[in-house]
Short mmCIF file of C-alpha atoms and ligand atoms in Angstrom, two decimals:
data_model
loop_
_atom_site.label_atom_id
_atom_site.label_comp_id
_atom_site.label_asym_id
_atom_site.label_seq_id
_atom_site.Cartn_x
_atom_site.Cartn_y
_atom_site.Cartn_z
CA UNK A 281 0.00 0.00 0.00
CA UNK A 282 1.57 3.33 -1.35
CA UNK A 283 2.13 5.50 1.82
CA UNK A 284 0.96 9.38 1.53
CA UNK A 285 4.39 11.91 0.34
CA UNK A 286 5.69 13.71 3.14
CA UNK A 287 5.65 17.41 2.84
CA UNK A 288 8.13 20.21 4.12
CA UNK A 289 11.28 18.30 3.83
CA UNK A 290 13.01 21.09 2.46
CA UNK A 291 11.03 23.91 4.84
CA UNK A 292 11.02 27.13 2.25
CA UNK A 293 13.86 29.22 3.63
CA UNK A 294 11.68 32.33 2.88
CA UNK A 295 9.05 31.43 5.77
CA UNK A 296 9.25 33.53 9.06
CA UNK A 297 11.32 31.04 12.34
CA UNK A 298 7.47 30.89 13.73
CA UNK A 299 5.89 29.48 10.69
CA UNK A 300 9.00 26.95 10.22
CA UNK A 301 7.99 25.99 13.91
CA UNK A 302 4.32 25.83 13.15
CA UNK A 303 5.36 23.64 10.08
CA UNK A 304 7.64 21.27 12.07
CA UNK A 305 5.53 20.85 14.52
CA UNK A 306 2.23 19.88 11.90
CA UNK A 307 4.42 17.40 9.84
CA UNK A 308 5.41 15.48 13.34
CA UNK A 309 2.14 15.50 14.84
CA UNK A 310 0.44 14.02 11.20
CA UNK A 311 3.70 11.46 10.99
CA UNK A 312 2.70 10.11 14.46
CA UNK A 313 -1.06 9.29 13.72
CA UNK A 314 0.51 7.51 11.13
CA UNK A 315 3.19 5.57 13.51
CA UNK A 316 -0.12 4.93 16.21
CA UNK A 317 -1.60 2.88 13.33
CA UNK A 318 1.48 1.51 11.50
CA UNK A 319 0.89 -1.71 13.78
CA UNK A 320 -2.81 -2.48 12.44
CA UNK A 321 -3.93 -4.16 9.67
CA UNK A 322 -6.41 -2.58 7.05
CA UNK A 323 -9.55 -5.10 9.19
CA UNK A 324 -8.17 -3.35 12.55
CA UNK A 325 -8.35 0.07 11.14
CA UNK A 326 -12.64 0.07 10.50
CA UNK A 327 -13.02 -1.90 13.92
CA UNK A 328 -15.85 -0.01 16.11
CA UNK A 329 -16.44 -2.22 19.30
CA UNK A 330 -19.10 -0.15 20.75
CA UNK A 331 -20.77 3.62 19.96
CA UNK A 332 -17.87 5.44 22.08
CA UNK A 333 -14.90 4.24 19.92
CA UNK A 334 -14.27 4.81 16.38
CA UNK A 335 -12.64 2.90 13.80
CA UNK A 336 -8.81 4.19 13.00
CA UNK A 337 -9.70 4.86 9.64
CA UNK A 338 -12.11 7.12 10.77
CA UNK A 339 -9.95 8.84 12.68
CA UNK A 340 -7.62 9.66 10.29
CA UNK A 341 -9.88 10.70 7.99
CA UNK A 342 -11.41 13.09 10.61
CA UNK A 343 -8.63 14.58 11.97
CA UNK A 344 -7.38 15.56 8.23
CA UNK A 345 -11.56 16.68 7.29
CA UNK A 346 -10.57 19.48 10.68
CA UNK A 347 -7.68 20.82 8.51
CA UNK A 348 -10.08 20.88 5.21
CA UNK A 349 -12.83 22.07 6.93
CA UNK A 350 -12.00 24.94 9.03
CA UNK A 351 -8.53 26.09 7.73
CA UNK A 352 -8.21 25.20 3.99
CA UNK A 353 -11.71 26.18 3.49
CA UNK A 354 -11.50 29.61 4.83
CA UNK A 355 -7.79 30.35 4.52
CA UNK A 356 -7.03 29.38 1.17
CA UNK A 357 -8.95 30.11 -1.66
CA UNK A 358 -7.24 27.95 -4.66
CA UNK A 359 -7.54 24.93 -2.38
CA UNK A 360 -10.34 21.85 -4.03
CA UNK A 361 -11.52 19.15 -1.78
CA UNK A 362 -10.69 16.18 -3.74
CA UNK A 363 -13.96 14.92 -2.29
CA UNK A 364 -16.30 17.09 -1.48
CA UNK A 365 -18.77 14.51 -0.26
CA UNK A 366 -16.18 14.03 2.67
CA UNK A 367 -17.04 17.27 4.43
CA UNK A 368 -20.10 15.75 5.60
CA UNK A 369 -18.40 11.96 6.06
CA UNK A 370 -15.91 12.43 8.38
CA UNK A 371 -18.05 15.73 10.50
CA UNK A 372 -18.05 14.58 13.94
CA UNK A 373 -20.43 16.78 15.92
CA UNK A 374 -20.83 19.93 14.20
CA UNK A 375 -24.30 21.44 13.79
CA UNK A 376 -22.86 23.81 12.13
CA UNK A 377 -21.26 22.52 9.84
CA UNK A 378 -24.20 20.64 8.76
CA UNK A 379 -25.74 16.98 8.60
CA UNK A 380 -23.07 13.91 9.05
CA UNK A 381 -23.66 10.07 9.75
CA UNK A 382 -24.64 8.48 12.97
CA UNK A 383 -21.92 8.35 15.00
CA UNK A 384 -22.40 4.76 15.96
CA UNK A 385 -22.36 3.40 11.84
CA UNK A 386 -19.38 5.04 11.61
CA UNK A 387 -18.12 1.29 11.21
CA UNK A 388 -20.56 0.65 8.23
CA UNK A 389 -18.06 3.32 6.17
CA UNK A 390 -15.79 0.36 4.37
CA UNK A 391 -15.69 2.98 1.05
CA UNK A 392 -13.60 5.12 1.01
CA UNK A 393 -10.69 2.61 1.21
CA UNK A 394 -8.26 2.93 3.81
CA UNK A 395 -5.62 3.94 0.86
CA UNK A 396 -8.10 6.43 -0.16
CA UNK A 397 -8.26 8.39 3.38
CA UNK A 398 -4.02 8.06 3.57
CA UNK A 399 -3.87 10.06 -0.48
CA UNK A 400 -6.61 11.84 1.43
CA UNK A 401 -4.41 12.89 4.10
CA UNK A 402 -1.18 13.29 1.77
CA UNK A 403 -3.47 15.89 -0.47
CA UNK A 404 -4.37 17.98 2.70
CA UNK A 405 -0.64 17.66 3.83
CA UNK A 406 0.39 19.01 0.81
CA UNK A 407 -2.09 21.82 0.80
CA UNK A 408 -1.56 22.69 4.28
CA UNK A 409 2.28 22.78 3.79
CA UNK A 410 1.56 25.34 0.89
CA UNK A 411 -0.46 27.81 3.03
CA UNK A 412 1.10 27.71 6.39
CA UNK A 413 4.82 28.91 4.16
CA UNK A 414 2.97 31.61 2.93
CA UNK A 415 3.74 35.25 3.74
CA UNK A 416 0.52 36.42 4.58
CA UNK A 417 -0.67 33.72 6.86
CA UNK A 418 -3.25 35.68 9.53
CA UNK A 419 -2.97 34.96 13.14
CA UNK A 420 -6.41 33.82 12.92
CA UNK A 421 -5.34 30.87 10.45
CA UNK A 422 -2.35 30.34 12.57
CA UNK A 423 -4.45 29.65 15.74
CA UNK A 424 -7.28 27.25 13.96
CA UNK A 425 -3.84 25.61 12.51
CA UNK A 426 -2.67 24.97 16.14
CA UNK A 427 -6.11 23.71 17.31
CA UNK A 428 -6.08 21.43 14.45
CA UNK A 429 -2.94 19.98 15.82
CA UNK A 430 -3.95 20.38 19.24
CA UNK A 431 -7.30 18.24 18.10
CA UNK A 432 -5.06 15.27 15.96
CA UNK A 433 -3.12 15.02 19.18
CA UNK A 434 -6.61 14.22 21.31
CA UNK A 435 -7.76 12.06 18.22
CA UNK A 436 -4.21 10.00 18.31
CA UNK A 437 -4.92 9.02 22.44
CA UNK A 438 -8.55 8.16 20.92
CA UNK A 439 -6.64 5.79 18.22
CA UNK A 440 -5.33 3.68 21.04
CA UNK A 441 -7.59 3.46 23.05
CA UNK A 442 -10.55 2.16 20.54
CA UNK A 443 -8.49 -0.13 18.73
CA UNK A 444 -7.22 -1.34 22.62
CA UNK A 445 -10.97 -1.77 22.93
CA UNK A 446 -11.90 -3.54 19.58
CA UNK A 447 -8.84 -5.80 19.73
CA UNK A 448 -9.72 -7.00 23.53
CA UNK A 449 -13.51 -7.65 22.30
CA UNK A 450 -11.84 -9.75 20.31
CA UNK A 451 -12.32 -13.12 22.37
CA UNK A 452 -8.53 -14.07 20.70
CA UNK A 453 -7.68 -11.07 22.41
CA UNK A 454 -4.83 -9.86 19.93
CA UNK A 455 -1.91 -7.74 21.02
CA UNK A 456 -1.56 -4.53 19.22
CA UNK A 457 2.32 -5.03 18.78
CA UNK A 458 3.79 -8.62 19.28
CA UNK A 459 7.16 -6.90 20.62
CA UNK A 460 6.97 -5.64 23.62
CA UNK A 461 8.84 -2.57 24.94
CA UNK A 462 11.67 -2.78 27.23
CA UNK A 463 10.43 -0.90 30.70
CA UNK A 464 12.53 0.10 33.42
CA UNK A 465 12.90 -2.70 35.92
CA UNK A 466 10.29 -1.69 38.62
CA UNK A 467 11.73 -1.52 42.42
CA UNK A 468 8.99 -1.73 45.19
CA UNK A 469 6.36 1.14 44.91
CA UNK A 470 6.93 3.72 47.75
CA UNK A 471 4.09 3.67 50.38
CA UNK A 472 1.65 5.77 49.88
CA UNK A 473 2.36 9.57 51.66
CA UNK A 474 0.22 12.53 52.28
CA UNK A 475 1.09 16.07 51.22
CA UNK A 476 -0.60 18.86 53.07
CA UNK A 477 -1.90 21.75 51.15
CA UNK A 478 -2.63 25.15 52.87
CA UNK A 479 -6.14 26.52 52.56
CA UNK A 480 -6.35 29.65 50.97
CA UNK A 481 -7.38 31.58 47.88
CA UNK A 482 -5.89 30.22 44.92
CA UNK A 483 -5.66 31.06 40.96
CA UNK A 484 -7.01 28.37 38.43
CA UNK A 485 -7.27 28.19 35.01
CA UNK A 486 -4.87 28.96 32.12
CA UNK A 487 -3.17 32.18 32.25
CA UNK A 488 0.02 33.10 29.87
CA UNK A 489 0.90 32.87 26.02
CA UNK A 490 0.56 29.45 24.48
CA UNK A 491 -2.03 27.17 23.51
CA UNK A 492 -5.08 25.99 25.45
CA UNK A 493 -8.84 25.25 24.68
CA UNK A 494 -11.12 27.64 25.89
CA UNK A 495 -12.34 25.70 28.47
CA UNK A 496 -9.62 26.08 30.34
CA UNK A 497 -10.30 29.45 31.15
CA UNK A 498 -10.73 32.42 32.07
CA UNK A 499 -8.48 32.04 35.20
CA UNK A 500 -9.96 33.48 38.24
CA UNK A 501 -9.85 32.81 41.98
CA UNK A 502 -11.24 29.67 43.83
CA UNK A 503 -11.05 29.25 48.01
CA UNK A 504 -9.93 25.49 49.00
CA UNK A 505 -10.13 24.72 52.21
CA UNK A 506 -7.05 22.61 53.78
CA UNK A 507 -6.54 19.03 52.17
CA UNK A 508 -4.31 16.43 51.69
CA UNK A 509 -3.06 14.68 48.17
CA UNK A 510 -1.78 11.33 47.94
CA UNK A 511 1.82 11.12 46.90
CA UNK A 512 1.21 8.51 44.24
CA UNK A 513 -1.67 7.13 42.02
CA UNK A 514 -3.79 4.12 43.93
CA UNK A 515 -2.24 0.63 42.72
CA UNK A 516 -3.56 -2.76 41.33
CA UNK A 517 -2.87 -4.15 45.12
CA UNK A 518 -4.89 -1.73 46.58
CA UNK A 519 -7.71 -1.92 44.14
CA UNK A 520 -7.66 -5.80 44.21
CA UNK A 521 -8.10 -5.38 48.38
CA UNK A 522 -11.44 -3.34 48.10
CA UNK A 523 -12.48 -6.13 45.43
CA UNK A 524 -11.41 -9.15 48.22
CA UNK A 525 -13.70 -6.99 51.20
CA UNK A 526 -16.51 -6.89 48.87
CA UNK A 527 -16.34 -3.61 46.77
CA UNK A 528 -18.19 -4.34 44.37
CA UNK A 529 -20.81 -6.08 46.13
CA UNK A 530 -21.38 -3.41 49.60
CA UNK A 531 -24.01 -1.09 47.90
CA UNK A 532 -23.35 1.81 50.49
CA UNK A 533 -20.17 2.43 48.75
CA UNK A 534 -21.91 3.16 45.63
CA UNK A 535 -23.70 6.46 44.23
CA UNK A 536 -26.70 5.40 43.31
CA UNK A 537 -26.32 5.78 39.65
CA UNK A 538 -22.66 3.77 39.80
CA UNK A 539 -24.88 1.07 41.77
CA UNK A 540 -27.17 0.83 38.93
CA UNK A 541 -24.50 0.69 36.59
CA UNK A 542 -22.86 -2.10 37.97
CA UNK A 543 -25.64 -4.37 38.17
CA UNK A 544 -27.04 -3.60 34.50
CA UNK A 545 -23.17 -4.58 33.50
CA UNK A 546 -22.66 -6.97 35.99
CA UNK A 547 -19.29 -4.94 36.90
CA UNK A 548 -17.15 -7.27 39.37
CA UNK A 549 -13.70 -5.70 38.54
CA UNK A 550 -11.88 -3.12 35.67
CA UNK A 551 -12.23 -3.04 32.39
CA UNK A 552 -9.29 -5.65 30.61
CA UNK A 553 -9.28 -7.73 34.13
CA UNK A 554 -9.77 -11.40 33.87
CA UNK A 555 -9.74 -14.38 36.19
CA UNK A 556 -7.66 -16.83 34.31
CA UNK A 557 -7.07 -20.72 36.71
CA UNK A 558 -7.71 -17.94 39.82
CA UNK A 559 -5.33 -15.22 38.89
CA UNK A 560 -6.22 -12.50 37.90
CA UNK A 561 -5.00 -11.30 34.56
CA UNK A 562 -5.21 -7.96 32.57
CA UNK A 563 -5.07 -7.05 28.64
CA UNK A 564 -2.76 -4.56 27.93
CA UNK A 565 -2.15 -3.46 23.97
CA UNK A 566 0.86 -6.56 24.57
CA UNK A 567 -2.09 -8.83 24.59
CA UNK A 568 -3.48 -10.74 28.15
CA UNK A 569 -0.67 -10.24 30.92
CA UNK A 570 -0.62 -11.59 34.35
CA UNK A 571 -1.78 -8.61 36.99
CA UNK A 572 1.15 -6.63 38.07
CA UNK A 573 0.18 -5.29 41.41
CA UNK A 574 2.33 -2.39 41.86
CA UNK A 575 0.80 -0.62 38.42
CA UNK A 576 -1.62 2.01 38.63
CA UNK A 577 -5.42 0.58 38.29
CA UNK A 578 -6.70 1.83 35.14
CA UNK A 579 -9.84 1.51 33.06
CA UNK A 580 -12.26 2.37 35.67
CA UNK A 581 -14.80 4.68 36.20
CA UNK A 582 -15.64 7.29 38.00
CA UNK A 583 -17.91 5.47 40.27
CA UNK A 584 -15.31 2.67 40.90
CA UNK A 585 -12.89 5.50 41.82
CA UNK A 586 -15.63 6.74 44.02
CA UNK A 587 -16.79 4.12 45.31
CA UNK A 588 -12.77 3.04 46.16
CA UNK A 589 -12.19 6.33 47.96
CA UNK A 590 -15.15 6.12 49.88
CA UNK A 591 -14.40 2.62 50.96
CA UNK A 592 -10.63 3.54 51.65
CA UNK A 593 -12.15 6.46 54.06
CA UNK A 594 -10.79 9.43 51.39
CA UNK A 595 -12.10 10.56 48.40
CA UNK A 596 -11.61 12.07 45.38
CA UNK A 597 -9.86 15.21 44.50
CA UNK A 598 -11.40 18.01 43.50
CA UNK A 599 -10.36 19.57 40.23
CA UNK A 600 -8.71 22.85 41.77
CA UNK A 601 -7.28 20.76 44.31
CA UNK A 602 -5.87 18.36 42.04
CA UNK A 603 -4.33 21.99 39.80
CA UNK A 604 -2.94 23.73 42.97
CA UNK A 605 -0.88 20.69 43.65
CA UNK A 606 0.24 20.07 39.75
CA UNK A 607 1.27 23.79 39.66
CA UNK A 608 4.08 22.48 42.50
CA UNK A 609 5.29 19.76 40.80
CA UNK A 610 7.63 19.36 37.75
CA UNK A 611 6.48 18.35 34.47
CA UNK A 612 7.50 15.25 33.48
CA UNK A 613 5.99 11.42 33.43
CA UNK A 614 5.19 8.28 31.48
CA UNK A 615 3.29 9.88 28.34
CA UNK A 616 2.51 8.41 24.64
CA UNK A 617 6.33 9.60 23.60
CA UNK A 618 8.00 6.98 25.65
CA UNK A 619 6.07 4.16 23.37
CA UNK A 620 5.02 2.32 26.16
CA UNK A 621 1.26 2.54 25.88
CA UNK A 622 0.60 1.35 29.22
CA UNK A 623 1.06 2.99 32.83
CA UNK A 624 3.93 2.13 35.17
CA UNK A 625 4.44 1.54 38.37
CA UNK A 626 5.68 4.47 40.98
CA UNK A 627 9.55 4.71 41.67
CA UNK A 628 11.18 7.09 43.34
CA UNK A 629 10.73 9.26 46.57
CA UNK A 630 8.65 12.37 44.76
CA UNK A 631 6.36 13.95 46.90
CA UNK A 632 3.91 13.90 44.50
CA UNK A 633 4.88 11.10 41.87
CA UNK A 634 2.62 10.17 38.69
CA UNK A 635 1.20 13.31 38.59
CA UNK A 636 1.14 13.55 34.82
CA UNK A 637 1.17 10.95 32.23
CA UNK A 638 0.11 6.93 33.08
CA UNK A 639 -3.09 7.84 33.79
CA UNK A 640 -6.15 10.34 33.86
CA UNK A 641 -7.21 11.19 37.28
CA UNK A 642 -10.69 11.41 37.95
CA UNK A 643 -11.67 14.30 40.06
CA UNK A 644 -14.83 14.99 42.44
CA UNK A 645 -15.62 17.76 39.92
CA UNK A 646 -18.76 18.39 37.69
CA UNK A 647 -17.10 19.72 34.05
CA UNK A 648 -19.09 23.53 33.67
CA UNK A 649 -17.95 26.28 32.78
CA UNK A 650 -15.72 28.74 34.43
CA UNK A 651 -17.15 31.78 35.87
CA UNK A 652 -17.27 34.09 32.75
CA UNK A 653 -16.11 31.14 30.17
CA UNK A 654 -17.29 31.77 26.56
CA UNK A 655 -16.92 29.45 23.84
CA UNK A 656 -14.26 30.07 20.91
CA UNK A 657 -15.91 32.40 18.04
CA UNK A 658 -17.09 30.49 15.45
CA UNK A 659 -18.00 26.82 14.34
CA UNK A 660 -15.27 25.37 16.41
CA UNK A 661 -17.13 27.16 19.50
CA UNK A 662 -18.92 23.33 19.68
CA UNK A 663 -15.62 22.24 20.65
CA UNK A 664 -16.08 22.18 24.18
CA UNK A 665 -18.61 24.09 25.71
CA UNK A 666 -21.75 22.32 24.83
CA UNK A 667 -20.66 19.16 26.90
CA UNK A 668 -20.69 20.79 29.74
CA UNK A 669 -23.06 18.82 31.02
CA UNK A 670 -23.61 15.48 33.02
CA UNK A 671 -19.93 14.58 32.62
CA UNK A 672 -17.01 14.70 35.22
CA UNK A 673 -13.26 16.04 35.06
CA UNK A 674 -10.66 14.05 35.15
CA UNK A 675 -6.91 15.62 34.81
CA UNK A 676 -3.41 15.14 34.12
CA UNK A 677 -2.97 13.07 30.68
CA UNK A 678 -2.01 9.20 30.27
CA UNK A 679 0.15 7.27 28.99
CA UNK A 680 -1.43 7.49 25.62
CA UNK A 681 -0.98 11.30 25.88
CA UNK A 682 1.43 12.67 23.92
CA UNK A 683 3.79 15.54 26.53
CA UNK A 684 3.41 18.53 24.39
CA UNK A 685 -0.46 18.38 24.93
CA UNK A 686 -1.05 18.41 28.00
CA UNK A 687 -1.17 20.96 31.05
CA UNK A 688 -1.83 21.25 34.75
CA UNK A 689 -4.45 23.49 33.69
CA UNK A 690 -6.05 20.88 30.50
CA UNK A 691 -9.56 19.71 31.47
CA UNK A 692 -10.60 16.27 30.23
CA UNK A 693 -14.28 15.37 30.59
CA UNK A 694 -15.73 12.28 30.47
CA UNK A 695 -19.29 10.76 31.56
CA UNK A 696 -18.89 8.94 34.72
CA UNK A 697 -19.22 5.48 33.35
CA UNK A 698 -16.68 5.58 30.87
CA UNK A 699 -13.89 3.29 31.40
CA UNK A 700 -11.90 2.64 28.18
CA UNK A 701 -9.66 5.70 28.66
CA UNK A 702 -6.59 5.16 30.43
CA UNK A 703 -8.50 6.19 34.01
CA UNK A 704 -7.57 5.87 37.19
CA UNK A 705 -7.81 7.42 41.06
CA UNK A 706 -5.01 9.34 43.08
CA UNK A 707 -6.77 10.15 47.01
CA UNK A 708 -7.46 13.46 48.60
CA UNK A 709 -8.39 14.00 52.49
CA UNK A 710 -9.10 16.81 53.97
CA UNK A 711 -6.17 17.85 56.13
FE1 FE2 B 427 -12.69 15.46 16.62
#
């Protein structure tokens, strides 16, 4: 299968140092969707296990219709969709935009061909590369060019996660790679510590030059009262001990939604675990691994987190809680760049370990909207600030992640039963 040119190799010495950034920085972001889905086959690229995921393809296709849609469109007036039936294919959610398919069918979409959405992509490459060299490139293209790549980034966690889905529904349960990575050897997890946060008056939100969606703002002032983080992300040991005294089965641990839940779905553990001869086992994109006790629990849900806090005698941290103690920390953890796909276990003596990367922490916190938010001008105003409803936050980016997209300020939402996100629970107390 002929893989899509690769624009921008020679970067036109005549563009200003910001656009060669901006340029850089589009070509490496498009070349990694490609390397999340060099591993799958053309089958695993239209797999759609449930509603919530989408097939690869799609995403790719997608990710490149954002580009046509809302920058090459507007910003470029020579530019010709080479299909201009995609621009209601591939729209996600846009009312705006106009009419697209269900989102669930997006499976049903075998034509166009996989090799049809990569010349796809290659012709927007191209196209892109063209406009953002230009001389007279307006800040306003500049920034929908950045949320483009801002978007792909969020659509390349998405990538592994659904296929991590379709390939585990799978009852062969296939390994997205058959090589594993080589991982640090892991020592014995440090116990778990508290760290003791001053109540106060305290600034939130993103503040500064740089990118960030608009619901991450405006900043503005929040009063915490005193509380207490854990020093690490809660472990498979731990989790597996609130399963042995009954978790799952002691209904006054539950909201009574999460209760609900769990008995419609006949929840008895996380997402990917299995009881294989009595051991427990877990699928990881490696394929079925035994349990490894001193890695984070992942693929849960909100009300499993809750209802683990609530039977560990903590709870969950709220969002500004959770940012206060992120803004102390440095910036550094296990994201999509190291390859690994998969969250490791805590080393180290960091007062606050994990804090970024392996994981997305669920937080006690509703997602709405800031005091005084208002969504982006314009079509990609749907971005973020009609979901603002019945979904919770959860923060600080997984292992699927990739480093240059996330913040201690980035809000993720999800609704509370999702669990096929890398998700897990770090503890708050009050002090
Ligand atoms: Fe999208």
């Amino acid at each position: 299968m002929s893989q899509p040119a690769m624009y921008g190799a020679g970067i036109a010495s005549l563009a200003q140092p910001e656009q060669v950034s901006l340029l850089r920085e589009y070509l490496d972001m498009r070349r990694t969707s490609a390397r999340m889905c060099a591993p799958l086959g053309v089958e695993d690229h239209c797999l759609q296990p449930m509603p919530d995921a989408s097939p690869a393809k799609w995403h790719l296709a997608h990710t490149t219709w954002f580009f046509e849609t809302f920058v090459l469109s507007q910003y470029d007036p020579q530019y010709h969709p080479p299909h201009p039936e995609f621009r209601s294919l591939f729209n996600s959610y846009y009312n705006t935009v106009g009419d697209r398919p269900l989102r669930a069918l997006r499976h049903v979409l075998s034509r166009p061909s996989l090799e049809e959405v990569r010349l796809y992509r290659g012709h927007v490459d191209e196209a892109m590369a063209d406009l953002i060299e230009r001389a007279d490139l307006p800040d306003a293209a500049v920034q929908l060019i950045t949320l483009g790549i801002h978007h792909e980034q969020q659509h390349q966690e998405l990538i592994i996660t659904d296929v991590k889905n379709g390939l585990w529904t799978n009852p062969l349960r296939p390994a997205y790679r058959d090589q594993p990575l080589p991982r640090p050897a892991s020592g014995s997890v440090p116990s778990l510590q508290w760290q003791s946060f001053a109540g106060g008056v305290y600034s939130v939100g993103f503040e500064g030059s740089g990118f960030a969606f608009d619901n991450e703002g405006p900043p503005h002032k929040v009063y915490l009262e005193p509380f207490r983080l854990a020093s690490r992300l809660v472990t498979n040991a731990e989790y597996l001990e609130f399963m042995r005294q009954g978790g799952y089965s002691t209904p006054t641990l539950w909201l009574s939604d999460g209760w609900d839940i769990l008995r419609a779905n006949q929840w008895t553990s996380p997402l990917y675990w299995e009881q294989r001869d009595g051991e427990w086992w877990n699928y990881s994109i490696e394929g079925m691994q035994p349990l490894k006790l001193d890695e984070p629990v992942c693929h849960i849900s909100f009300y499993e987190a809750d209802a683990f806090a609530r039977w560990s005698g903590g709870r969950l941290p709220t969002e500004f809680e959770w940012e206060t103690a992120a803004r102390s920390v440095g910036f550094a953890g296990n994201f999509q760049d190291s390859g690994v796909l998969h969250p490791q276990p805590a080393s180290g003596d960091a007062p606050l370990a994990q804090m970024f990367g392996d994981v997305w922490e669920w937080t006690g916190s509703a997602y709405t909207p800031y005091p005084g938010f208002k969504p982006a001008a314009g079509a990609v105003g749907e971005y973020n600030g009609k979901f603002m409803c019945n979904q919770m936050v959860l923060r600080g980016g997984s292992c699927a992640t990739p480093q240059s997209h996330i913040r201690a300020t980035y809000r993720n939402f999800f609704p509370p039963h999702a669990r096929w996100q890398f998700m897990g629970v770090r503890l708050a107390n009050g002090d």
